[in-house]
Short mmCIF file of C-alpha atoms in Angstrom, two decimals:
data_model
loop_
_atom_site.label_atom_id
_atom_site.label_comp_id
_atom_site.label_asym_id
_atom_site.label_seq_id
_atom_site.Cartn_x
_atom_site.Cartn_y
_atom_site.Cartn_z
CA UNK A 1 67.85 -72.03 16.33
CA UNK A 2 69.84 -75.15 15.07
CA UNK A 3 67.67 -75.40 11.48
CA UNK A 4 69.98 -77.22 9.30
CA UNK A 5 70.58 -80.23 10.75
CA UNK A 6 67.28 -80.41 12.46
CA UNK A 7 64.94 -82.15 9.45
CA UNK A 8 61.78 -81.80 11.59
CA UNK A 9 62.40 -78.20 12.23
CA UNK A 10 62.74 -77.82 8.67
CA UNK A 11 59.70 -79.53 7.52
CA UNK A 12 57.67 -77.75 10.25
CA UNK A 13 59.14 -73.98 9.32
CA UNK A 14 58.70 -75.10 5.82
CA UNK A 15 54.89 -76.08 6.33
CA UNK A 16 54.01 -73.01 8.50
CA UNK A 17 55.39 -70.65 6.40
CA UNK A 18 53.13 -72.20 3.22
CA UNK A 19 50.23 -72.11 5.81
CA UNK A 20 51.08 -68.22 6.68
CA UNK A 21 51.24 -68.88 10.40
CA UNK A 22 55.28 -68.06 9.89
CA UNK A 23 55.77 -64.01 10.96
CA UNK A 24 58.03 -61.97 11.24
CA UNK A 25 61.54 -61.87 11.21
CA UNK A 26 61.20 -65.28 11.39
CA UNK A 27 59.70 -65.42 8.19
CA UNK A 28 61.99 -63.47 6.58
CA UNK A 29 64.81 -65.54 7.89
CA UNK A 30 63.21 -68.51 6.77
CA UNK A 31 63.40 -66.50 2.88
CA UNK A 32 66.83 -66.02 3.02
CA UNK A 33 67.47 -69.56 4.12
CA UNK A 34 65.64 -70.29 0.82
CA UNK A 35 67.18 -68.61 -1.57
CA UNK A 36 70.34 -70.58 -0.27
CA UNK A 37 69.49 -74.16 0.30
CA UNK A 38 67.74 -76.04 -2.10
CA UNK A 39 66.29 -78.78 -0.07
CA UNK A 40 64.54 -76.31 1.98
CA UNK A 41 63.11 -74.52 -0.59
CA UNK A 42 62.09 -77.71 -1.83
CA UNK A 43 60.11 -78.23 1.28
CA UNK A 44 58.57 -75.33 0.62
CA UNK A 45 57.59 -75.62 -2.95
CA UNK A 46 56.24 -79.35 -1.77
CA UNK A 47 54.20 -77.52 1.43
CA UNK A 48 52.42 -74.98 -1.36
CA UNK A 49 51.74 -77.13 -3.94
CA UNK A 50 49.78 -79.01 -0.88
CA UNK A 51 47.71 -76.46 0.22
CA UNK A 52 47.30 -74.61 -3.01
CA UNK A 53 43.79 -76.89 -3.82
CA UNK A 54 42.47 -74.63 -0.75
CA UNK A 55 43.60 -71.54 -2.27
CA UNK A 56 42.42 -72.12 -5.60
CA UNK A 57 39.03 -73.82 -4.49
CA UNK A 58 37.87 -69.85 -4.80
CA UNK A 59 35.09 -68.54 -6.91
CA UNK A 60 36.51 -66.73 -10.26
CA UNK A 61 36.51 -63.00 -9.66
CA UNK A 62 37.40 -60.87 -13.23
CA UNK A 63 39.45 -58.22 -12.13
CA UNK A 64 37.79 -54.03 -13.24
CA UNK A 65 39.51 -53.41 -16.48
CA UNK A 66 41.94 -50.78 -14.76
CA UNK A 67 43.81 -53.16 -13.01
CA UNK A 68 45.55 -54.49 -16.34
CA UNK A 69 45.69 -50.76 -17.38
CA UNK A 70 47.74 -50.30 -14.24
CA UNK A 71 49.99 -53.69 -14.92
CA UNK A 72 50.57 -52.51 -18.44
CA UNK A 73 51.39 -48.96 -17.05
CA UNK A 74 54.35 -50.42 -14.61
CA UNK A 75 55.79 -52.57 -17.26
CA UNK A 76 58.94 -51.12 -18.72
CA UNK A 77 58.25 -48.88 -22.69
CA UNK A 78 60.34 -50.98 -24.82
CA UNK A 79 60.27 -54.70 -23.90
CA UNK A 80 63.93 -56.32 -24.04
CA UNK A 81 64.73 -59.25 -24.76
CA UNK A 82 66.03 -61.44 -22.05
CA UNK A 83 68.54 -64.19 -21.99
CA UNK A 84 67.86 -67.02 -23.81
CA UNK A 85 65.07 -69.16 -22.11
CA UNK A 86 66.71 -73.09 -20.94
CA UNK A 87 63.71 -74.47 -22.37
CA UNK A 88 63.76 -72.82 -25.49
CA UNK A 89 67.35 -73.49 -26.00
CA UNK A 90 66.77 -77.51 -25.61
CA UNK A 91 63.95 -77.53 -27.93
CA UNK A 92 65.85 -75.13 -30.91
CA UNK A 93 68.74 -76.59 -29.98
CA UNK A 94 70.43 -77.38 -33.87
CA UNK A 95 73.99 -76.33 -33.29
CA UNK A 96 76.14 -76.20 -36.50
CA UNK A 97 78.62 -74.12 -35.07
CA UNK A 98 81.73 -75.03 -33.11
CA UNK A 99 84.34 -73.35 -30.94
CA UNK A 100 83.20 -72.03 -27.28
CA UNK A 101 82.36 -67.95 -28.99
CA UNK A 102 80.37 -69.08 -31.67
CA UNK A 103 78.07 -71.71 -29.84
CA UNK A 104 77.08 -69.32 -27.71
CA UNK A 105 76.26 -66.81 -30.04
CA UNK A 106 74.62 -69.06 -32.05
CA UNK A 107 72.44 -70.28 -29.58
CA UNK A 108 71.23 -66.79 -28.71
CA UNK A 109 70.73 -65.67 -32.37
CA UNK A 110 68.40 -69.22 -32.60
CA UNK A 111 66.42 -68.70 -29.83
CA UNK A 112 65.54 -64.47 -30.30
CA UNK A 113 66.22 -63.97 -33.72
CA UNK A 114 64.18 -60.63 -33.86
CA UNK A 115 66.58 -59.02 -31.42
CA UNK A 116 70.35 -59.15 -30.27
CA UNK A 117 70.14 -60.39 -26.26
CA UNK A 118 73.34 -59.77 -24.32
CA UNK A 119 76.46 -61.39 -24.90
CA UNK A 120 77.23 -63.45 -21.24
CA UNK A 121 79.90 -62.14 -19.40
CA UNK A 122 83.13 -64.41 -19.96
CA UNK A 123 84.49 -66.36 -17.47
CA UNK A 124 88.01 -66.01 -17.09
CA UNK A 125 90.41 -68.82 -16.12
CA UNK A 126 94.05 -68.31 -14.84
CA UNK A 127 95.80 -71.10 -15.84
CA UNK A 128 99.50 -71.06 -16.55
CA UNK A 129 99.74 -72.84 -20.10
CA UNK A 130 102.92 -74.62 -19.85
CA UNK A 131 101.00 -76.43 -16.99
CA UNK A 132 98.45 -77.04 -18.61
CA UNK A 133 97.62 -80.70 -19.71
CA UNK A 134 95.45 -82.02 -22.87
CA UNK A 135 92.25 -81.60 -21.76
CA UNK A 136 88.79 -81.09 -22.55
CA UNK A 137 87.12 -78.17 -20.21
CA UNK A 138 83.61 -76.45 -19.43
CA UNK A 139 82.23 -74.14 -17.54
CA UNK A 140 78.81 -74.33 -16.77
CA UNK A 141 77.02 -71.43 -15.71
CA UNK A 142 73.39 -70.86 -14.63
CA UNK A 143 71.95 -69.77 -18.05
CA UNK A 144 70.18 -66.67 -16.32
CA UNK A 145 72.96 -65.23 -14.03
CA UNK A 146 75.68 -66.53 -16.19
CA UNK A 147 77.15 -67.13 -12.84
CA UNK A 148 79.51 -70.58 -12.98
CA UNK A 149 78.27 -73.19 -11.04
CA UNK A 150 80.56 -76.40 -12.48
CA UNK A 151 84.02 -76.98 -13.68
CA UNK A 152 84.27 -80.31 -16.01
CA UNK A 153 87.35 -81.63 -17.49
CA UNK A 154 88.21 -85.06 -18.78
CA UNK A 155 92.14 -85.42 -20.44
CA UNK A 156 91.93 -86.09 -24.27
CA UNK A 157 92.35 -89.86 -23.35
CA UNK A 158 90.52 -90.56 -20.21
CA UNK A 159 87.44 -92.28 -20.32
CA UNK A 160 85.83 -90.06 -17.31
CA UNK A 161 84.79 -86.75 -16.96
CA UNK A 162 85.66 -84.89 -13.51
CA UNK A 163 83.24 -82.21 -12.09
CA UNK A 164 83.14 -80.12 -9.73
CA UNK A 165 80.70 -78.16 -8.08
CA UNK A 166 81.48 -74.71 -7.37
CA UNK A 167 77.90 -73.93 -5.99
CA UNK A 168 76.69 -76.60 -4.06
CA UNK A 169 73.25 -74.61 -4.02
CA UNK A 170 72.52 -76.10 -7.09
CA UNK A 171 71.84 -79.82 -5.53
CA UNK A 172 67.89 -80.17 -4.64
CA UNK A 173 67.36 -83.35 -2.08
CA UNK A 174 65.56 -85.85 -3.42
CA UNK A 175 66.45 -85.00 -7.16
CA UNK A 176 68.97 -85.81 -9.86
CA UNK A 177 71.39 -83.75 -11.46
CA UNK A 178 71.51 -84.87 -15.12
CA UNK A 179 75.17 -84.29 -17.20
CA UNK A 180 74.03 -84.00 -21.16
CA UNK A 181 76.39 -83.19 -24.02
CA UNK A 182 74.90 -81.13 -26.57
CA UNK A 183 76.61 -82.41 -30.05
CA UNK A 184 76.75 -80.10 -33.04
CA UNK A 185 73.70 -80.61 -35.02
CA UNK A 186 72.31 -83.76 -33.01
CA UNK A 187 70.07 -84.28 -29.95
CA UNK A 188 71.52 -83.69 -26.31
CA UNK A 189 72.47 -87.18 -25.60
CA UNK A 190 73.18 -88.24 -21.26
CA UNK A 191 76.57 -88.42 -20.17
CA UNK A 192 75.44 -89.75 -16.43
CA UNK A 193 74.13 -88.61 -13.06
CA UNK A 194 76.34 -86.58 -11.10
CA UNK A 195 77.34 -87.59 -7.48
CA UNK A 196 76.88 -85.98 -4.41
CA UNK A 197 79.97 -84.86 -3.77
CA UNK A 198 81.48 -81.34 -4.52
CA UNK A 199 83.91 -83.65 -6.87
CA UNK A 200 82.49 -86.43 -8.77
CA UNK A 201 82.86 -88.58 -11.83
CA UNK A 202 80.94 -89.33 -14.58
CA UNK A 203 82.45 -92.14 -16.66
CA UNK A 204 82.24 -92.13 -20.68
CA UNK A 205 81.51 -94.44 -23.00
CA UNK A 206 85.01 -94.08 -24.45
CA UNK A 207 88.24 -92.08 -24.77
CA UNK A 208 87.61 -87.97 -24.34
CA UNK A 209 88.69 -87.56 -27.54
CA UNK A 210 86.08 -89.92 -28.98
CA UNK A 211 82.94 -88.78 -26.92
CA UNK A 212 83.68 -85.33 -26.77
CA UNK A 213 85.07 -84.42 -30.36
CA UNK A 214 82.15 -83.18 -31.58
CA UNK A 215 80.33 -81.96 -28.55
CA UNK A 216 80.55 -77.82 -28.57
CA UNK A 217 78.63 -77.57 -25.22
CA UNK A 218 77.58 -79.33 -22.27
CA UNK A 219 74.39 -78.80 -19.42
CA UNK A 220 73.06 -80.34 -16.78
CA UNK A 221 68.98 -80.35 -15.37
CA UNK A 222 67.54 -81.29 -12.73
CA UNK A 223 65.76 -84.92 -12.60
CA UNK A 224 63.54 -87.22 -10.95
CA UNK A 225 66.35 -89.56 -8.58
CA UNK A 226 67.68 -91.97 -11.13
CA UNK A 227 67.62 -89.46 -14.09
CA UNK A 228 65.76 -88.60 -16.85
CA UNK A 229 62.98 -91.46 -17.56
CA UNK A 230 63.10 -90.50 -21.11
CA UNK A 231 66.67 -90.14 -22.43
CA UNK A 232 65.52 -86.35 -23.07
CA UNK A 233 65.84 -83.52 -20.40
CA UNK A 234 62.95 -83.40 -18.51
CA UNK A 235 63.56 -80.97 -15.88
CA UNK A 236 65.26 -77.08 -16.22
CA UNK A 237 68.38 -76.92 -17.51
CA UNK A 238 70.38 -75.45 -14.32
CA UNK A 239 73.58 -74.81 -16.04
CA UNK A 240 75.02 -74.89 -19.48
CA UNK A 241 78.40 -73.64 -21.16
CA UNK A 242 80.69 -74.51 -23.73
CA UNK A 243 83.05 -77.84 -24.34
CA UNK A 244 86.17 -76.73 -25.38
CA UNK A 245 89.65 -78.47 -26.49
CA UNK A 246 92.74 -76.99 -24.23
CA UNK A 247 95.50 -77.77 -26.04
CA UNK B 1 56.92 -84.06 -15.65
CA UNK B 2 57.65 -81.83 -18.77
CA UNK B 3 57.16 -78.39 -18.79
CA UNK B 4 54.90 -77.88 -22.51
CA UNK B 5 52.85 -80.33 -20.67
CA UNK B 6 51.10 -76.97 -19.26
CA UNK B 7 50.16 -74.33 -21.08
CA UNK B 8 50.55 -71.91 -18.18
CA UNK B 9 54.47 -72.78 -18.28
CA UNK B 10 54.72 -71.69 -21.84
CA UNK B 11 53.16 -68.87 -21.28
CA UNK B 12 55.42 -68.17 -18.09
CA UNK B 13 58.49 -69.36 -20.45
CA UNK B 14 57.52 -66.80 -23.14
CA UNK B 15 57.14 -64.26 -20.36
CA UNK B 16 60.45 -65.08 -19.50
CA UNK B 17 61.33 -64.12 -23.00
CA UNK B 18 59.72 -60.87 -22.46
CA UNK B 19 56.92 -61.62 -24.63
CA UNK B 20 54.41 -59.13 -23.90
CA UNK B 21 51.58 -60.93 -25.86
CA UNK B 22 52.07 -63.86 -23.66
CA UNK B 23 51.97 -61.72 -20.26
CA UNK B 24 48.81 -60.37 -21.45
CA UNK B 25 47.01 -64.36 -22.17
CA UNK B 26 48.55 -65.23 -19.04
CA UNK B 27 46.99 -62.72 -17.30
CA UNK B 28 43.50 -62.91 -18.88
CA UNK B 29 43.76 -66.89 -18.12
CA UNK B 30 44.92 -66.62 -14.53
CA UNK B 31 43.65 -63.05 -13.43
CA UNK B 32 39.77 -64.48 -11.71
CA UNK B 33 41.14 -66.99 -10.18
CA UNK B 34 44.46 -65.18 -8.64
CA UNK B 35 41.54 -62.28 -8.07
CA UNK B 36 39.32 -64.39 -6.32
CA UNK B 37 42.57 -65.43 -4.01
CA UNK B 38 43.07 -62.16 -2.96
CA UNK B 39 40.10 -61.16 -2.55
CA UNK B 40 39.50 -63.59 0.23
CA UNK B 41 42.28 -63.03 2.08
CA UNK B 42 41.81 -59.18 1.96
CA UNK B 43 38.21 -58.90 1.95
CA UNK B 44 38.13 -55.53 0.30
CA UNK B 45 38.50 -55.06 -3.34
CA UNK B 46 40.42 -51.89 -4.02
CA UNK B 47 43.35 -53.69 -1.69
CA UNK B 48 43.33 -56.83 -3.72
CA UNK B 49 43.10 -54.68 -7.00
CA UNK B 50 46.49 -52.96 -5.56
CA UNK B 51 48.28 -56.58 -4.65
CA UNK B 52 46.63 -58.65 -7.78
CA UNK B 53 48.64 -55.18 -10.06
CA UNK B 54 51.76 -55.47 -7.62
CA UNK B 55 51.91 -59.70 -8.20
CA UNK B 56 51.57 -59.57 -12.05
CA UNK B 57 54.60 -57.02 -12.30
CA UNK B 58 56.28 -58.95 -9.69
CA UNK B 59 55.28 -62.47 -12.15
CA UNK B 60 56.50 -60.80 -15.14
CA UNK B 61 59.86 -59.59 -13.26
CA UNK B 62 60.41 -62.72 -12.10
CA UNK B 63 59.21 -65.27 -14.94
CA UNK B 64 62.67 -66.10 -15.53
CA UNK B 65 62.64 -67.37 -11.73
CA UNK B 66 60.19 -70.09 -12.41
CA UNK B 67 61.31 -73.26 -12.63
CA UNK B 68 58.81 -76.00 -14.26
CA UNK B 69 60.06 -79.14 -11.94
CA UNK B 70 59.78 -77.60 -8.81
CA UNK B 71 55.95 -76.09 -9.02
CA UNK B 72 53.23 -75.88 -11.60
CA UNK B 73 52.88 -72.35 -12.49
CA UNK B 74 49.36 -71.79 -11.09
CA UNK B 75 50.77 -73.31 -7.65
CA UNK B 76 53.71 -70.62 -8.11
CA UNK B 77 51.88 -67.86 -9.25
CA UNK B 78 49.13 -68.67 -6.23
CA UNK B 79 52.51 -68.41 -3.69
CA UNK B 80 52.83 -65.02 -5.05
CA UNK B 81 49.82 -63.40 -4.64
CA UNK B 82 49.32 -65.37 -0.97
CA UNK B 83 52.50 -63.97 -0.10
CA UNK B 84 51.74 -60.45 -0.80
CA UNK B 85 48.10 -60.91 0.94
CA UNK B 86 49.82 -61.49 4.16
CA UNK B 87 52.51 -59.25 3.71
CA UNK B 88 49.82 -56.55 2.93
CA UNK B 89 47.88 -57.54 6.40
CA UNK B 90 50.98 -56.94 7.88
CA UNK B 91 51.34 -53.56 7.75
CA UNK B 92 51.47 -51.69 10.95
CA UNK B 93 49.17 -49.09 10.19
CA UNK B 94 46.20 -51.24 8.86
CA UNK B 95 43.08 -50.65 10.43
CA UNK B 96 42.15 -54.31 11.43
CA UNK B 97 38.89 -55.98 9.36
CA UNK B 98 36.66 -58.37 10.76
CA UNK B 99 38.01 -58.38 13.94
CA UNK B 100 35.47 -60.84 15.81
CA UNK B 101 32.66 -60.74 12.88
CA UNK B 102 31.08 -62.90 10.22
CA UNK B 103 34.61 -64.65 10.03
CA UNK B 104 34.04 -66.66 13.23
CA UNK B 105 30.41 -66.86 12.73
CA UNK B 106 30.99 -68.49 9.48
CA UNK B 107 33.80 -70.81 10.99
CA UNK B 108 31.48 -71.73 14.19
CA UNK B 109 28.12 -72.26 12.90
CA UNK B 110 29.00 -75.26 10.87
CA UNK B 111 29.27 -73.35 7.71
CA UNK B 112 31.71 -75.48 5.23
CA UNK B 113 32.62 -72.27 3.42
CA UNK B 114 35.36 -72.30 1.19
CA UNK B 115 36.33 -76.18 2.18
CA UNK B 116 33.05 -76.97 0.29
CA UNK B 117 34.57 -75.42 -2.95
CA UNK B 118 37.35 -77.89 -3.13
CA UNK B 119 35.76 -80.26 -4.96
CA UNK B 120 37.32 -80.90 -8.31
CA UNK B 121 40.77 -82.33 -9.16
CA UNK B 122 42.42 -85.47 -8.01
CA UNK B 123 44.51 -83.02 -5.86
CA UNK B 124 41.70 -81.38 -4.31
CA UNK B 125 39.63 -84.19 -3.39
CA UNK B 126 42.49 -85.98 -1.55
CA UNK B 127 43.13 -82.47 0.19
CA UNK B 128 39.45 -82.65 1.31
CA UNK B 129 39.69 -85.60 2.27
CA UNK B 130 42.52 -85.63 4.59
CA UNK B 131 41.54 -82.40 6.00
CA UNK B 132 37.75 -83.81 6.67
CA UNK B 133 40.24 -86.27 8.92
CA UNK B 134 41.75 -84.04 11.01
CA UNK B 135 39.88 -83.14 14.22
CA UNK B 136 37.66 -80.39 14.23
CA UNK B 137 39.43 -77.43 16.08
CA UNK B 138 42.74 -78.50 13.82
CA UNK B 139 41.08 -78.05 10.58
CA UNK B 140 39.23 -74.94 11.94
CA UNK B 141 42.91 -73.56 12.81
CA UNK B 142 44.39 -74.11 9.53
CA UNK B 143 41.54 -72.93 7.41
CA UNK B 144 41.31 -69.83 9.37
CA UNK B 145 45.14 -69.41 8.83
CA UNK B 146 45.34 -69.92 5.08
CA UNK B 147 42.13 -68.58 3.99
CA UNK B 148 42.54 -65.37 6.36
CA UNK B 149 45.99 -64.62 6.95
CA UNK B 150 45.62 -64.87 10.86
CA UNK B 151 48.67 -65.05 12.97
CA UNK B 152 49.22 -67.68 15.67
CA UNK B 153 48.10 -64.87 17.98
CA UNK B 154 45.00 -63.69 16.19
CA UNK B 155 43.61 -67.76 15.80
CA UNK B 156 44.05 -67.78 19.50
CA UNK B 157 42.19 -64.39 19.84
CA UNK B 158 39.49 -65.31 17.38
CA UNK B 159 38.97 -69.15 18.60
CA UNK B 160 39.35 -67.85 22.22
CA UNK B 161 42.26 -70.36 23.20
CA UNK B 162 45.51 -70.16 24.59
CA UNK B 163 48.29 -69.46 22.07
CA UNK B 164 50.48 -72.59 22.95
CA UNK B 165 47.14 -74.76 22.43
CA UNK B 166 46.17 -73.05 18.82
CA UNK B 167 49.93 -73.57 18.04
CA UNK B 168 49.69 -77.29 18.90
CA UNK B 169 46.55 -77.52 17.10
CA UNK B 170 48.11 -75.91 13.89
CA UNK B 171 51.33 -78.47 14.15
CA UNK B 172 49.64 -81.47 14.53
CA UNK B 173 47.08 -80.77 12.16
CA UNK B 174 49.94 -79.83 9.62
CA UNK B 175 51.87 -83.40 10.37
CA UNK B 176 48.60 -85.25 10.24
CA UNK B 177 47.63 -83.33 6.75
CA UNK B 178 51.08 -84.12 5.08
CA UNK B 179 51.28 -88.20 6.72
CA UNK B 180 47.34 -88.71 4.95
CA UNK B 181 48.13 -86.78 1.85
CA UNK B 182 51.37 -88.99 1.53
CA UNK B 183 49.54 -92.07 2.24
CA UNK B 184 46.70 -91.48 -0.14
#
């Protein structure tokens, strides 16, 4: 079955699955194929949101008393913290440190100060130095896997940023991805909309080494087409990682 | 759309966050009405006391999965519990409920059941509205799917038609559903 380039197909696996007509192995197909393309899911999400009215158009039933006895039972003794939450992290964001270690772990101890959450795994890049030009680099990683997800880099002079997409699951049709640098101390101000393409540019409003001085860290969200309609992030915050000089 | 706009999304952030306090407001908030969903589906209470207990671990797992702009979090958490329903109806060895009963008599005798519920909310009332559109065997179909988990095969057993006319019924009335709700 030719899915991925068939739109209807989509839209009509999409809708019966929301309905609960979808069965099977075909449903459970259609679940993988969600977890790795973002426009279907999409169609998805869209399809339930729909039909959810009918679902919820249900008389109130309070569940017997045991059944949150039984919840409480299955959840874990000691409650850990998790990583730090994306929306959290925009709204404490008030970053005084710099350098790519110390953002980070500032950022965690801001958002759970009453316990330590786990540092995220580095990311390791093989570059040989003396190749290396003078350049400005992130990595942007999904804030819950710490898995990357976008390499940006912009020389020390250029007045562009390049990106490029190492997961194109990120991308949801019919949406925005938002670029925002997060300067020390100040609000996360836009940098641009990022193209389509696994390589794009996003220009800047000058020289790297103006724009990007004083910017420890970098994320993008996801946004209505066209981009935040507020100048703040609206949507999740996908990815985020630290700004760093290279030279 | 911004995510504090609903409190259920702070609540689901905080869960995130492993907040137990907030699990347990989320679930007094949400619990009837997620209750009430499986109950439906299921028609027997201890089973939807064993999926609504299965779906709250499974919301507080996965909190950290939601994401604000792509569902509101009753919407989500409703895709959850739905999910399990059907899954749960699934199982090989379930003796099969109301096989030919009340269900169709309720369906057949004009009754407006649970479509007469779905009243309030902008949402809602254009939902009812578009599905009052559709013809009469195509909103049958689709109710009978959503509300009761049937199968292709089982709407064709229970409305006594061939499959590949209940499937027709079911695609057209989906396409005719989504073109009115996007024109309303």
């Amino acid at each position: 079955m030719n899915w991925r380039n068939n739109q209807q197909l989509q839209e009509r696996l999409a809708a019966e699955y929301a309905l609960g007509t979808l069965r099977g192995r075909p449903r459970q197909c259609l679940e993988r194929w969600m977890r790795e393309d973002a426009a279907l899911a999409l169609a998805v999400a869209e399809w339930q949101a729909r039909l959810a009215p009918l679902a919820l158009a249900v008389r109130p039933v309070p569940p017997p008393a045991r059944v949150w006895r039984a919840i409480e039972a299955r959840l874990p003794a000691a409650a850990r913290r998790g990583l730090w939450d994306s929306v959290a992290f925009w709204r404490g964001l008030g970053l005084a440190a710099s350098g790519a270690a110390a953002v980070l772990l500032a950022a965690v101890a801001l958002i759970s100060p009453q316990a330590p959450a786990p540092a995220p795994a580095p990311v390791v890049l093989k570059v040989p130095s003396a190749e290396m030009a003078e350049v400005y680099l992130a990595v942007l990683s999904d804030p819950k896997t710490n898995k990357p997800l976008l390499l940006v880099s912009a020389g020390r002079d250029a007045d562009q940023m390049q990106v490029r997409t190492l997961d194109p699951s990120i991308r949801v049709s019919g949406k925005d991805l938002e670029l925002w640098a997060l300067p020390a101390g100040g609000v996360p101000t836009s940098l641009g909309l990022l193209g389509d393409a696994e390589r794009s540019m996003v220009k800047l409003a000058a020289a790297a080494d103006k724009s990007l001085a004083n910017v420890p860290a970098l994320a993008i969200s996801l946004e209505p087409k066209g981009g935040s309609p507020t100048g703040r992030a609206t949507g999740p915050v996908l990815a985020i990682g630290p700004c760093v000089k290279f030279w | 759309m911004s995510p504090p706009a609903d409190p259920l999304a702070s609540l689901l952030a905080a869960c995130a966050q492993r907040d137990r306090a907030a699990f347990a407001r989320l679930y007094r908030e949400t619990s009837p009405k997620l209750f009430g969903v499986a109950l439906r589906i299921l028609r027997r209470e201890d089973w939807a006391e064993d999926v609504l207990q299965e779906c709250y671990v499974r919301i507080w797992d996965h909190a950290q999965d939601y994401r604000a702009g792509l569902a509101a979090p009753m919407t989500w958490m409703t895709s959850i519990v739905r999910n399990r329903c059907l899954d749960w109806l699934r199982r090989p060895n379930l003796e099969v409920i109301d096989e030919e009963g009340e269900l169709i008599e309720a369906t057949e005798s004009g009754d407006p059941g649970p479509l007469a519920e779905l009243e309030s909310g902008a949402d809602a009332r254009a939902l009812k509205k578009c599905l009052d559109a559709l013809e009469a065997k195509q909103r049958q179909a689709i109710a009978l799917a959503y509300f009761k988990g049937l199968s292709h095969a089982q709407l064709a057993r229970h409305l006594r038609e061939p499959l590949g006319t209940v499937k027709t019924w079911v695609r057209r009335g989906l396409l005719r559903l989504k073109s009115c709700l996007e024109a309303a």
